[in-house]
mmCIF file of C-alpha atoms in Angstrom:
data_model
loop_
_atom_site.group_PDB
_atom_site.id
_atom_site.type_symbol
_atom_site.label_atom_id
_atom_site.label_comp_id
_atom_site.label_asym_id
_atom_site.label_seq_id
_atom_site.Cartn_x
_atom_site.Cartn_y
_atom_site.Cartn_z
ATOM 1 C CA UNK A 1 18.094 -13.146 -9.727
ATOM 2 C CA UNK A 2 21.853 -11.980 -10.559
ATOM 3 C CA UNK A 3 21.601 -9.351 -7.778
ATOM 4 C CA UNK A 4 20.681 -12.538 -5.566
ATOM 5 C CA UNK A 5 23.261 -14.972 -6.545
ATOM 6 C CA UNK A 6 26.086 -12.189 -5.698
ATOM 7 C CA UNK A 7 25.112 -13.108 -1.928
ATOM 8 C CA UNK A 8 26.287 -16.547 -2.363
ATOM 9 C CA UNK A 9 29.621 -18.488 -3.142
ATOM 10 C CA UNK A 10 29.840 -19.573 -7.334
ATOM 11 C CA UNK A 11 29.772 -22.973 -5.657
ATOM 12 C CA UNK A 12 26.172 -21.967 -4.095
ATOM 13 C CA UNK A 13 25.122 -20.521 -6.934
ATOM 14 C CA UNK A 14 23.424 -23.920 -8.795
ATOM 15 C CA UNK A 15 21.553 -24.476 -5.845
ATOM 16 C CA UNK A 16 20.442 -20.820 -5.665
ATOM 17 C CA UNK A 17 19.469 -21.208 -8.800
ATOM 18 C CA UNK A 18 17.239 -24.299 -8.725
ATOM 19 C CA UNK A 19 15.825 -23.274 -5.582
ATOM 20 C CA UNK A 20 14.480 -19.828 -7.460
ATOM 21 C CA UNK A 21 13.138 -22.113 -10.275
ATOM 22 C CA UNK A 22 11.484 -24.479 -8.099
ATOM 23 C CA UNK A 23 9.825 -21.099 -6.351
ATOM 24 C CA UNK A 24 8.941 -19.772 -9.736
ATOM 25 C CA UNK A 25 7.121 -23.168 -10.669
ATOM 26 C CA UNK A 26 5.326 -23.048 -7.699
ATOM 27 C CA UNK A 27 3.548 -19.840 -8.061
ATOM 28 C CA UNK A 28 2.708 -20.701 -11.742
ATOM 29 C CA UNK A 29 1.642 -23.540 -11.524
ATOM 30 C CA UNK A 30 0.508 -23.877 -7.836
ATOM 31 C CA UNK A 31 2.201 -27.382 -7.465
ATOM 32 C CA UNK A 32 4.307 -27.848 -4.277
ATOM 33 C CA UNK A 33 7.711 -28.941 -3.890
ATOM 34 C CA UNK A 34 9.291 -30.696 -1.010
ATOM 35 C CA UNK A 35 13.377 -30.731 -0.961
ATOM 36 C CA UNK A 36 15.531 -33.265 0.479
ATOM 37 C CA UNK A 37 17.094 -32.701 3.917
ATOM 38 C CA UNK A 38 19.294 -29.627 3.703
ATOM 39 C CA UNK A 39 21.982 -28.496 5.881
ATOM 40 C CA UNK A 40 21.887 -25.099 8.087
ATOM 41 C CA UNK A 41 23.646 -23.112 5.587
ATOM 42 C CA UNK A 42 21.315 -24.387 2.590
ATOM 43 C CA UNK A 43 17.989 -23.291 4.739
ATOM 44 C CA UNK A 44 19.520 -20.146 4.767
ATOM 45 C CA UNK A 45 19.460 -19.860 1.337
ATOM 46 C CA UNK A 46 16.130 -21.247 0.852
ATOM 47 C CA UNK A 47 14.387 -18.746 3.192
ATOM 48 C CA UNK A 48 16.578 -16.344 1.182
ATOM 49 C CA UNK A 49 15.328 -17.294 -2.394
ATOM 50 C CA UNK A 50 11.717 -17.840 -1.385
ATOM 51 C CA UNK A 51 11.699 -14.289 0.577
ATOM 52 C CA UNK A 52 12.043 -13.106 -2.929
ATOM 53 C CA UNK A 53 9.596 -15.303 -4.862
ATOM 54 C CA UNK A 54 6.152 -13.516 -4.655
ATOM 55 C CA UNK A 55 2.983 -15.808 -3.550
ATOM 56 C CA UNK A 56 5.167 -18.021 -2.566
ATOM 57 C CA UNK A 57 6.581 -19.403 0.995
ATOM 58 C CA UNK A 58 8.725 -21.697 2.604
ATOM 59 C CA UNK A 59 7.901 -24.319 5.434
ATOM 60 C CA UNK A 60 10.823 -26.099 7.186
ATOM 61 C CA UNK A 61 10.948 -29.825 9.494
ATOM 62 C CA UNK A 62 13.455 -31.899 10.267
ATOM 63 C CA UNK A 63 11.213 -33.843 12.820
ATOM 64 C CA UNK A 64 11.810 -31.703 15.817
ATOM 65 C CA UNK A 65 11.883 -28.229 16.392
ATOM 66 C CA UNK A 66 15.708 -28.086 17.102
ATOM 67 C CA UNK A 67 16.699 -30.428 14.071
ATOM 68 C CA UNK A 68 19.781 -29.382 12.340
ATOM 69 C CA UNK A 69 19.141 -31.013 9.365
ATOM 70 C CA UNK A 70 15.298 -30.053 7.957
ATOM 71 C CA UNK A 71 13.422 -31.054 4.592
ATOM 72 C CA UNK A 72 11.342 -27.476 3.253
ATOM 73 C CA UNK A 73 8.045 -27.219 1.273
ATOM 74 C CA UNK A 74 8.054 -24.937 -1.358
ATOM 75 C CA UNK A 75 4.413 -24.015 -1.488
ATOM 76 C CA UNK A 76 1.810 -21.343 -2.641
ATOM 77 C CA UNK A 77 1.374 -18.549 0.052
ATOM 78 C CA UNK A 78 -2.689 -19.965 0.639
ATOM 79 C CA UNK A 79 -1.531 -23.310 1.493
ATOM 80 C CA UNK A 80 -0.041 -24.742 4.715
ATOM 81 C CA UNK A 81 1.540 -28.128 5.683
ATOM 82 C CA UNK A 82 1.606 -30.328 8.498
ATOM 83 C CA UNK A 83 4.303 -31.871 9.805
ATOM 84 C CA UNK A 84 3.866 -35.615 8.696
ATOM 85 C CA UNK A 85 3.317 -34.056 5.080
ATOM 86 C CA UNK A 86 7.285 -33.893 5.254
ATOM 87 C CA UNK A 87 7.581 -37.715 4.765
ATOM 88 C CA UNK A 88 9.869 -38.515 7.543
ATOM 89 C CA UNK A 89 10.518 -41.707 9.154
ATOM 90 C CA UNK A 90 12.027 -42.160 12.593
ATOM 91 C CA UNK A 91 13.861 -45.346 13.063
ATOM 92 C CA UNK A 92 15.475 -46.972 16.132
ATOM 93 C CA UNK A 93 18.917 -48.623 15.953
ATOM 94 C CA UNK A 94 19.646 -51.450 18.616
ATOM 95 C CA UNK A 95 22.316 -53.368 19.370
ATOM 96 C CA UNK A 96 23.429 -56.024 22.504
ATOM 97 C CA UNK A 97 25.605 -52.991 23.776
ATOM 98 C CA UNK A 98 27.002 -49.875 22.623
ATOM 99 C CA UNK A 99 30.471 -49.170 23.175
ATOM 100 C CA UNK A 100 31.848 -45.467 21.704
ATOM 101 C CA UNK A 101 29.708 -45.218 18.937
ATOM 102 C CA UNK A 102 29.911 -41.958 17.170
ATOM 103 C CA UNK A 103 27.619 -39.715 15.120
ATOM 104 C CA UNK A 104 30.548 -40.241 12.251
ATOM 105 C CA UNK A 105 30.207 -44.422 12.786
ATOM 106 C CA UNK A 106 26.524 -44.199 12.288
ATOM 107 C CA UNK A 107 26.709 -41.599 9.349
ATOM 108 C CA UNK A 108 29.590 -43.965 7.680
ATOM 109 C CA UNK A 109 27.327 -47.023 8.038
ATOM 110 C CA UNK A 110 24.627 -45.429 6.619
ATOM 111 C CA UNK A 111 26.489 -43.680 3.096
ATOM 112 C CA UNK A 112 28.368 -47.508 3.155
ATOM 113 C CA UNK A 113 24.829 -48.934 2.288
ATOM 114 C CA UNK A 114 24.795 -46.293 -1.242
ATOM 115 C CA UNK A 115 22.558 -43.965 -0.070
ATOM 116 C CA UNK A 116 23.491 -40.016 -0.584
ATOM 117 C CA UNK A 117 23.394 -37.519 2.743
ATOM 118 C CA UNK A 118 20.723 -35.816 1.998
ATOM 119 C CA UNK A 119 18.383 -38.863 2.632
ATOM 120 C CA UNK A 120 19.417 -38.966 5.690
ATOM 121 C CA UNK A 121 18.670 -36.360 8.779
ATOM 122 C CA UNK A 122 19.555 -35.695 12.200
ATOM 123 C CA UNK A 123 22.002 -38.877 14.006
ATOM 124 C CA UNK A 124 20.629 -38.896 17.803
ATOM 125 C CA UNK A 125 23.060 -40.672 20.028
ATOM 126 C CA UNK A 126 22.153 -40.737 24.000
ATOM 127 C CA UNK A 127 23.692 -43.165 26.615
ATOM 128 C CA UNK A 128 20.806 -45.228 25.817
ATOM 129 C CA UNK A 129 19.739 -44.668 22.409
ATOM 130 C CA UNK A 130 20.731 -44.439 18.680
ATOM 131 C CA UNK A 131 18.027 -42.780 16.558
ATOM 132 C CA UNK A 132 17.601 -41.855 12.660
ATOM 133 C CA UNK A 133 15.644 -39.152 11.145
ATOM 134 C CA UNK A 134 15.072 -40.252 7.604
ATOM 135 C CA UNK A 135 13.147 -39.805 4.491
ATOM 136 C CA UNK A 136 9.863 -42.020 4.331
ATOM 137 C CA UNK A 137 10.948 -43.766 0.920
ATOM 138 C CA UNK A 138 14.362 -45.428 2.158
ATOM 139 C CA UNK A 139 13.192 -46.276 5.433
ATOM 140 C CA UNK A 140 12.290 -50.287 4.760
ATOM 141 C CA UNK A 141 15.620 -50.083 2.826
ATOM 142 C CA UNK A 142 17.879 -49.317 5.651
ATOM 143 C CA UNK A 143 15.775 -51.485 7.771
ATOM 144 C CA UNK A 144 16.353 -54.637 5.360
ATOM 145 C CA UNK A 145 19.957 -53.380 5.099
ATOM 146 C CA UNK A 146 21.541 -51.838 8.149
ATOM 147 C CA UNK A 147 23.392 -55.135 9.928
ATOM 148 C CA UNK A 148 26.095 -53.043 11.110
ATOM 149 C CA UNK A 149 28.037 -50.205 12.711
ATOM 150 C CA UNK A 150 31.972 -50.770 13.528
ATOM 151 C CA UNK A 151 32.181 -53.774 15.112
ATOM 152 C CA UNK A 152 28.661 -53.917 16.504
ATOM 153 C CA UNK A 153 25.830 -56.081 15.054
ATOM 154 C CA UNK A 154 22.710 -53.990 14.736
ATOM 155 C CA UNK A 155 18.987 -54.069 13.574
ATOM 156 C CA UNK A 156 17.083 -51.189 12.883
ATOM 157 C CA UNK A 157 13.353 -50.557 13.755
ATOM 158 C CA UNK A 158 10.300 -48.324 13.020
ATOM 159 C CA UNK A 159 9.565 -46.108 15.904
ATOM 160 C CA UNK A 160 6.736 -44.095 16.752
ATOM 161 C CA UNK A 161 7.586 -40.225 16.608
ATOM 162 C CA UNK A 162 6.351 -40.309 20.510
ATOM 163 C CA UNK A 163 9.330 -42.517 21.306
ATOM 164 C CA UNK A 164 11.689 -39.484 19.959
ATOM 165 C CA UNK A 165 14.587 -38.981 21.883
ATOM 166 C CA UNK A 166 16.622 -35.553 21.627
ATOM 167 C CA UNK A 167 19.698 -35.127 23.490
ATOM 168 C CA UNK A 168 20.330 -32.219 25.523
ATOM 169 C CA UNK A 169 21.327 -29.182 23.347
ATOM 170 C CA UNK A 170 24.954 -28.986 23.344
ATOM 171 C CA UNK A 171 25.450 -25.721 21.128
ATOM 172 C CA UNK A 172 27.869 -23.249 23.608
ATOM 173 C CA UNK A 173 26.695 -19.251 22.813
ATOM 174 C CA UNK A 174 30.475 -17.601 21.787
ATOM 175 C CA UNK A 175 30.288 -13.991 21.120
ATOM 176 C CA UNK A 176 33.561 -12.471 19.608
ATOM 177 C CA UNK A 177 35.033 -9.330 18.341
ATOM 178 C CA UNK A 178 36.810 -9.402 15.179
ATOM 179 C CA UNK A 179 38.661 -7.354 11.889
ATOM 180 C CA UNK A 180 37.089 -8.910 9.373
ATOM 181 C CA UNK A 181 35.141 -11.803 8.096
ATOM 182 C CA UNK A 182 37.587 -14.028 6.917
ATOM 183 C CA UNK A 183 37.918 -17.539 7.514
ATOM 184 C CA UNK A 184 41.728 -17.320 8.894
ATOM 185 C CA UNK A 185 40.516 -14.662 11.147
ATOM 186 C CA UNK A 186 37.727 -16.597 12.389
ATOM 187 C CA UNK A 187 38.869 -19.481 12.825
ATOM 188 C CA UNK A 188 42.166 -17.763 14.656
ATOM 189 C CA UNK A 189 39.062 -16.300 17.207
ATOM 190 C CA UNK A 190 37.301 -20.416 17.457
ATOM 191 C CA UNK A 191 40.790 -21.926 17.924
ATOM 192 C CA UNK A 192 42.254 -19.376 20.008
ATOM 193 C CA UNK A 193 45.437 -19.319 18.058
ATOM 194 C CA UNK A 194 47.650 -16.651 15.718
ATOM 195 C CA UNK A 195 46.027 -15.876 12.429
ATOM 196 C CA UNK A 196 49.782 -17.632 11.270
ATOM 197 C CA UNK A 197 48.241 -20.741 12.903
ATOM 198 C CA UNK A 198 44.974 -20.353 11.684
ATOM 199 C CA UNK A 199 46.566 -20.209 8.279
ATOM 200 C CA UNK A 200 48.336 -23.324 8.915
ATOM 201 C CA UNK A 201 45.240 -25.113 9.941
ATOM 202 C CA UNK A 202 43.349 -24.209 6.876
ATOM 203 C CA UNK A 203 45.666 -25.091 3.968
ATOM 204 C CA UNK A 204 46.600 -28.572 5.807
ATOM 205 C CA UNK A 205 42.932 -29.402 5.028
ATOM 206 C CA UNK A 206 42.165 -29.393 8.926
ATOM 207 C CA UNK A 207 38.764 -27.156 8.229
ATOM 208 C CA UNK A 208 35.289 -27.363 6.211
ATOM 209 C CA UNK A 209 33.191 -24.492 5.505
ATOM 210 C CA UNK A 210 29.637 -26.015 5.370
ATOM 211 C CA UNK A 211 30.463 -29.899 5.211
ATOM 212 C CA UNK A 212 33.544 -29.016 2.050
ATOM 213 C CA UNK A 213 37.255 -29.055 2.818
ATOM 214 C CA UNK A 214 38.235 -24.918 2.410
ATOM 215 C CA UNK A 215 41.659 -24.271 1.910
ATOM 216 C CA UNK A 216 41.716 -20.658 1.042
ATOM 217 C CA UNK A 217 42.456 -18.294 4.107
ATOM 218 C CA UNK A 218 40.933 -15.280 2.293
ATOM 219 C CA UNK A 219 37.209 -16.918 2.028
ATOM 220 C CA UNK A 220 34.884 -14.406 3.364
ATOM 221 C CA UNK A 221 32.319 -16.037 5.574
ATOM 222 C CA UNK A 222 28.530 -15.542 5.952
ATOM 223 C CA UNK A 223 25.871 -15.558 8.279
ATOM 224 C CA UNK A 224 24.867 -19.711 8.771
ATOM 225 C CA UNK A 225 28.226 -20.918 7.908
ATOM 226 C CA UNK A 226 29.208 -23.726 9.558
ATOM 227 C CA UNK A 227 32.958 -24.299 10.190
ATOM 228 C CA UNK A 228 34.586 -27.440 11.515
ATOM 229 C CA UNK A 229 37.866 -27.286 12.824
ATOM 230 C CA UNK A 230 39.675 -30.771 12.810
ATOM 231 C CA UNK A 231 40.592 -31.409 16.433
ATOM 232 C CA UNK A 232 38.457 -28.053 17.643
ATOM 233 C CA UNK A 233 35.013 -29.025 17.027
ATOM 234 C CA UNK A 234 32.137 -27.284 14.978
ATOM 235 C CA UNK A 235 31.021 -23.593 14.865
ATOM 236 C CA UNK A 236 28.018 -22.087 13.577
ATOM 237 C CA UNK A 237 28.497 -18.364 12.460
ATOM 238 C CA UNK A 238 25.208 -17.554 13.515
ATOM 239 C CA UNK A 239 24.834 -13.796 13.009
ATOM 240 C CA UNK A 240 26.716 -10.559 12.583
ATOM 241 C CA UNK A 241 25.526 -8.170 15.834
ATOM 242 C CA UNK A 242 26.976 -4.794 14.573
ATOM 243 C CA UNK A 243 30.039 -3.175 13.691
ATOM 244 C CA UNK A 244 32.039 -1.455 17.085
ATOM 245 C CA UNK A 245 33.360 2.021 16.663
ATOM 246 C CA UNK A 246 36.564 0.508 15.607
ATOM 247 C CA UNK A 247 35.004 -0.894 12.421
ATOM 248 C CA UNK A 248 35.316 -4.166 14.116
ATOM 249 C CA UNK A 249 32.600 -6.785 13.772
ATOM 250 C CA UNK A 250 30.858 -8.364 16.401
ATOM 251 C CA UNK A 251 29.448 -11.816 15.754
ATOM 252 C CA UNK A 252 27.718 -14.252 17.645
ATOM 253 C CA UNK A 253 28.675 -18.019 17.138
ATOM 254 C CA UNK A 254 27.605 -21.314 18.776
ATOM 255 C CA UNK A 255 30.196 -23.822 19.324
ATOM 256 C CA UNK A 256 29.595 -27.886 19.630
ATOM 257 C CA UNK A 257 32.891 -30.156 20.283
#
């Protein structure tokens, strides 16, 4: 377990940990475990943890194949689970008429009611829809509940999972060469700017490593970070490629605005 956790930030480390004793429940005691919704980063470590748990796997939905947000089943390797075992709940969100609505207006509306984020899933915004990938247990709650977003007077509904309606993938493939792994460096390469500006950026409180403000310039980065750059847009750190001759790494990221 210690030679695990040294993969992971201290602030990672708790939910390294109860991950691993979740797993080790499991395969004594052959009793499943479903999470809440994690992020990209925290499926990462859950593949991770679980890769390392004999008899034991790890099963992961979020409601479509593409979701960024996913609940996982901890289970016994024998088993296997189906994808309405993951006790999701797809609701539609309808108003008179939409006018700018954001993912961030819909998330705020939703956290304004009490609930925590990880009862809540993927935020799909077309030109003519608003959908909600939730957990089954709060979804007559919001329902009873939701009455608003901004200025807009709304009502939330149960919808079938065949009414499902996922945007257009807007993830841009970035590929970049670069000295080292750390986050002033990287987010010099996303921006486009000096590593002086990158700096500058980062101790202002202008960037979040995985969904937390990170003001230290030095923080090494790992694979399935996701960085958000106030004014930039978001990055996933999707992979390291290989190293060039010039001890230089080559990573692939995906960029949304």
């Amino acid at each position: 377990m210690e030679q695990l956790e040294q993969h992971f930030r201290p602030e990672e480390r708790p939910f390294v940990e109860r991950m691993a004793e979740w797993a080790e429940l499991v395969r004594e005691r052959h009793h499943p475990r479903l999470t809440p919704f994690l992020n990209p980063r925290e499926q990462l470590i859950i593949r991770s943890v679980v890769g390392h748990a004999p008899d034991v796997k790890v099963k992961l939905w979020g409601g479509f194949q593409q979701a960024e947000r996913k609940r996982a089943w901890i289970i016994p390797d024998y088993l296997d689970v189906t994808w309405d075992e993951f006790q999701l709940a797809l609701l539609n969100i309808k108003a008179s008429q939409w006018v700018n609505v954001t993912h961030r207006d819909v998330l705020g509306s939703l956290l304004g009611l009490g609930l925590k984020r990880e009862v809540v899933g993927d935020i799909l915004i077309t030109p003519e829809t608003i959908q909600v990938i939730v957990v089954q247990e709060m979804e007559e709650y919001i329902r009873l509940h939701l009455t608003r977003i901004g200025r807009h007077q709304v009502q939330a509904e149960k919808a079938d999972w065949s009414a499902l309606t996922v945007p257009e993938e807007e993830w841009q493939a970035v590929t970049a060469i670069v000295s080292s792994l750390r986050l002033d460096v990287i987010v010099a390469e996303c921006t486009r700017q000096s590593r002086t500006k990158a700096v500058q950026l980062i101790e202002s409180g202008r960037v979040k490593v995985n969904w937390k403000v990170e003001d230290r310039p030095a923080e090494v980065l790992k694979e399935g970070d996701t960085i958000s750059i106030k004014g930039y847009g978001r990055f996933l750190f999707q992979e390291i490629d290989r190293k060039t001759r010039k001890d230089k790494f080559r990573i692939h990221l995906g960029f949304k605005k």
